[in-house]
Amino acid sequence: MTTAHELHARGLREHLAPALRGLGFTGWRRTFSLPDETHWALLGVVESHTADRVRYTFDLGVIRKADWTAAFPGPRPDPRAVYGIETWRARIGEVLPVGEDVWWEVLPGPRWQVALDDSVAAVRHYGLPELLRRVERDRGGAGETYLSPAELEQVNGVLLAASVARIQRAELSGRVLFLTGAWTRADAVALAVLRGVADGFLSARDERFRAVRCLDTLGRELWTFPE
């Protein structure tokens, strides 16, 4: 009978690694990176083993190649290690809508690939876009952060009271305030509440922006205010 450990190793080798390469990552086994001339955009498979179970999640990180070469001459960084020179580092659960640690487990049975498919989807829709965004931001191509984490939490408290997904990012670019969250165009409650949030931002008359645009977590535009 195939053990959980054997099934986990097979899943990583035959399904997870090829899927990550299909998304543009290079690497093998448990460490991967995106091709980039100036930055290491890293993804590592982190495992938790017990006698009869294996769970896994992903570590994400961005390191400037110049910083890496100066501090640690050698091969590619290990995404699971902390070097102290990262420009950004996070566990994938932090960039998912749940905003907390998330682990997957490959279990024996006819649907044993479900966890693998789900984890690849998490990388495709959240981990990969966030890595690309963080690299671009470090190159100076992204907007500036708007509101401190504490201030953003105050706004998110209002959204939570209305059962609306929190704002994951608030950034300024081109005289527009971009709000990103796990919303959908069909969510009338989210539209109404975010319209009020946008009115609040605009009423501050911050000269750095004249409009508020709400995006989903894939970067697709949902609503613009003023409408």
Coordinates of C-alpha atoms in Angstrom, one line a residue:
M1 CA 0.0 0.0 0.0
T2 CA 1.3 3.5 -0.9
T3 CA 2.1 5.5 2.2
A4 CA 1.3 9.2 2.6
H5 CA 5.0 10.0 2.4
E6 CA 5.4 8.1 -0.9
L7 CA 2.2 9.7 -2.4
H8 CA 3.4 13.2 -1.3
A9 CA 6.8 12.7 -3.0
R10 CA 5.1 11.4 -6.2
G11 CA 2.7 14.3 -6.2
L12 CA 5.5 16.9 -5.9
R13 CA 7.6 15.2 -8.6
E14 CA 4.9 14.3 -11.2
H15 CA 2.3 17.1 -10.7
L16 CA 3.4 20.1 -8.6
A17 CA 6.9 20.7 -10.1
P18 CA 5.7 20.3 -13.7
A19 CA 2.7 22.7 -13.0
L20 CA 5.0 25.3 -11.5
R21 CA 7.3 25.1 -14.5
G22 CA 4.2 25.6 -16.7
L23 CA 3.6 28.9 -14.8
G24 CA 7.1 30.0 -15.7
F25 CA 9.1 28.9 -12.7
T26 CA 12.5 27.2 -13.1
G27 CA 13.9 24.7 -10.6
W28 CA 13.3 21.3 -9.2
R29 CA 12.3 19.3 -6.1
R30 CA 11.3 22.0 -3.6
T31 CA 13.0 25.3 -4.7
F32 CA 11.9 27.4 -7.7
S33 CA 12.4 30.9 -9.1
L34 CA 11.1 33.1 -11.9
P35 CA 13.6 34.2 -14.6
D36 CA 14.5 37.8 -14.0
E37 CA 17.7 39.8 -14.8
T38 CA 17.8 41.8 -11.6
H39 CA 15.9 39.9 -8.9
W40 CA 15.5 36.4 -7.4
A41 CA 11.7 35.9 -7.3
L42 CA 11.6 32.7 -5.2
L43 CA 9.1 30.0 -4.3
G44 CA 9.9 27.1 -1.9
V45 CA 7.9 24.1 -0.8
V46 CA 7.9 23.9 3.0
E47 CA 7.0 20.6 4.5
S48 CA 5.8 19.4 7.9
H49 CA 6.3 15.7 8.5
T50 CA 4.9 13.3 11.1
A51 CA 5.1 9.5 11.2
D52 CA 2.1 9.0 8.8
R53 CA 1.3 12.5 7.3
V54 CA 3.0 15.2 5.3
R55 CA 1.6 18.7 4.9
Y56 CA 3.1 21.4 2.7
T57 CA 2.9 25.1 2.0
F58 CA 4.9 27.7 0.1
D59 CA 7.4 30.4 1.1
L60 CA 7.7 33.4 -1.2
G61 CA 10.6 35.8 -1.4
V62 CA 12.3 38.5 -3.4
I63 CA 16.0 39.2 -3.3
R64 CA 18.0 41.6 -5.5
K65 CA 20.6 39.6 -7.3
A66 CA 23.3 42.3 -6.7
D67 CA 22.6 42.0 -2.9
W68 CA 22.8 38.2 -3.1
T69 CA 26.1 38.2 -5.0
A70 CA 27.6 40.6 -2.6
A71 CA 26.6 38.8 0.5
F72 CA 26.4 35.1 -0.5
P73 CA 28.4 34.4 -3.7
G74 CA 27.1 31.1 -5.0
P75 CA 24.1 29.4 -6.5
R76 CA 20.5 30.5 -6.3
P77 CA 19.1 31.3 -2.8
D78 CA 16.9 28.8 -1.0
P79 CA 13.4 30.3 -0.7
R80 CA 12.9 28.5 2.6
A81 CA 15.9 30.2 4.3
V82 CA 16.0 33.6 5.8
Y83 CA 19.1 35.6 4.8
G84 CA 18.3 39.1 6.1
I85 CA 18.7 40.7 2.7
E86 CA 15.2 40.0 1.3
T87 CA 13.2 43.0 0.0
W88 CA 10.1 41.0 0.7
R89 CA 9.3 37.6 2.2
A90 CA 5.9 35.9 3.1
R91 CA 4.2 32.6 3.5
I92 CA 1.6 32.1 0.7
G93 CA -1.3 32.2 3.2
E94 CA -0.5 35.9 3.8
V95 CA -1.4 36.8 0.2
L96 CA -4.5 34.6 0.0
P97 CA -7.9 36.1 0.8
V98 CA -7.9 34.2 4.2
G99 CA -4.8 36.2 5.2
E100 CA -3.4 33.4 7.4
D101 CA -1.3 30.3 7.2
V102 CA -2.6 27.6 4.8
W103 CA -1.3 24.1 4.4
W104 CA -2.2 21.3 1.9
E105 CA -2.0 17.5 2.4
V106 CA -2.0 14.8 -0.2
L107 CA -4.2 12.0 1.0
P108 CA -4.6 8.4 -0.4
G109 CA -7.7 7.8 -2.4
P110 CA -9.2 8.5 -5.9
R111 CA -9.1 12.3 -5.4
W112 CA -5.5 12.4 -4.1
Q113 CA -4.6 15.1 -6.6
V114 CA -7.2 17.7 -5.3
A115 CA -4.8 19.2 -2.8
L116 CA -2.1 19.5 -5.5
D117 CA -4.5 21.2 -7.9
D118 CA -5.7 23.6 -5.2
S119 CA -2.1 24.6 -4.2
V120 CA -1.2 25.2 -7.8
A121 CA -4.2 27.4 -8.2
A122 CA -3.1 29.4 -5.1
V123 CA 0.3 30.0 -6.7
R124 CA -1.3 30.9 -10.1
H125 CA -3.8 33.3 -8.8
Y126 CA -2.1 34.8 -5.8
G127 CA 1.5 33.8 -5.2
L128 CA 2.8 34.4 -8.8
P129 CA 1.1 37.8 -9.3
E130 CA 2.3 39.0 -5.9
L131 CA 5.9 37.9 -6.7
L132 CA 5.8 39.8 -10.0
R133 CA 4.3 42.9 -8.3
R134 CA 6.9 42.9 -5.6
V135 CA 9.7 42.7 -8.1
E136 CA 8.2 45.5 -10.1
R137 CA 7.7 47.6 -7.0
D138 CA 11.4 47.1 -6.0
R139 CA 12.4 48.3 -9.5
G140 CA 10.4 51.4 -8.9
G141 CA 7.6 50.6 -11.3
A142 CA 4.7 50.3 -8.9
G143 CA 2.8 52.9 -7.0
E144 CA 3.5 54.0 -3.5
T145 CA 1.8 52.4 -0.5
Y146 CA -1.2 54.4 0.8
L147 CA -2.0 54.3 4.5
S148 CA 0.0 52.6 7.2
P149 CA -0.9 49.0 8.1
A150 CA -2.6 50.3 11.3
E151 CA -4.6 52.8 9.3
L152 CA -5.6 50.2 6.7
E153 CA -6.8 47.9 9.5
Q154 CA -9.1 50.6 10.7
V155 CA -10.7 50.8 7.3
N156 CA -10.8 47.0 7.1
G157 CA -12.6 46.9 10.4
V158 CA -15.5 48.8 8.8
L159 CA -15.5 46.3 5.9
L160 CA -15.5 43.4 8.3
A161 CA -18.5 44.8 10.1
A162 CA -20.4 44.8 6.8
S163 CA -19.2 41.2 5.9
V164 CA -17.1 42.5 3.0
A165 CA -13.7 41.2 2.2
R166 CA -10.8 43.3 3.5
I167 CA -8.6 45.6 1.4
Q168 CA -5.4 43.7 0.7
R169 CA -3.5 46.5 -0.9
A170 CA -4.0 50.3 -1.2
E171 CA -1.6 51.9 -3.6
L172 CA -1.2 55.2 -5.4
S173 CA -0.2 55.4 -9.1
G174 CA -0.9 58.0 -11.8
R175 CA -3.2 60.1 -9.5
V176 CA -5.4 57.0 -8.8
L177 CA -5.8 55.2 -5.6
F178 CA -6.0 51.4 -6.3
L179 CA -7.8 49.2 -3.8
T180 CA -7.3 45.4 -4.2
G181 CA -9.4 42.7 -2.5
A182 CA -11.2 39.4 -2.9
W183 CA -14.4 41.0 -4.3
T184 CA -16.5 40.1 -7.3
R185 CA -18.5 42.3 -9.7
A186 CA -21.7 40.5 -8.7
D187 CA -21.4 41.4 -5.0
A188 CA -23.8 44.3 -4.6
V189 CA -23.0 44.7 -0.9
A190 CA -19.3 45.0 -1.6
L191 CA -20.1 47.6 -4.3
A192 CA -22.2 49.7 -1.9
V193 CA -19.7 49.5 1.0
L194 CA -16.7 50.2 -1.2
R195 CA -18.5 53.2 -2.8
G196 CA -18.8 54.6 0.7
V197 CA -15.1 53.8 1.4
A198 CA -14.1 55.5 -1.8
D199 CA -16.2 58.6 -1.0
G200 CA -14.4 58.7 2.3
F201 CA -11.0 58.6 0.7
L202 CA -12.0 61.2 -1.9
S203 CA -13.5 63.6 0.7
A204 CA -10.0 63.9 2.3
R205 CA -9.1 65.8 -0.9
D206 CA -5.6 64.3 -1.1
E207 CA -4.0 66.0 -4.1
R208 CA -2.1 62.8 -4.9
F209 CA -5.2 61.2 -6.4
R210 CA -8.5 62.1 -8.0
A211 CA -10.1 58.7 -8.4
V212 CA -10.5 55.4 -6.7
R213 CA -10.4 52.1 -8.6
C214 CA -11.3 48.7 -7.0
L215 CA -9.6 45.6 -8.4
D216 CA -10.0 41.9 -7.6
T217 CA -7.0 39.9 -6.5
L218 CA -6.1 39.1 -10.2
G219 CA -5.8 42.8 -11.0
R220 CA -9.1 43.0 -12.9
E221 CA -11.0 46.3 -12.5
L222 CA -14.4 46.0 -10.8
W223 CA -15.5 49.6 -10.1
T224 CA -14.2 53.2 -10.4
F225 CA -15.2 56.1 -8.3
P226 CA -16.4 58.7 -9.1
E227 CA -18.4 56.5 -11.4

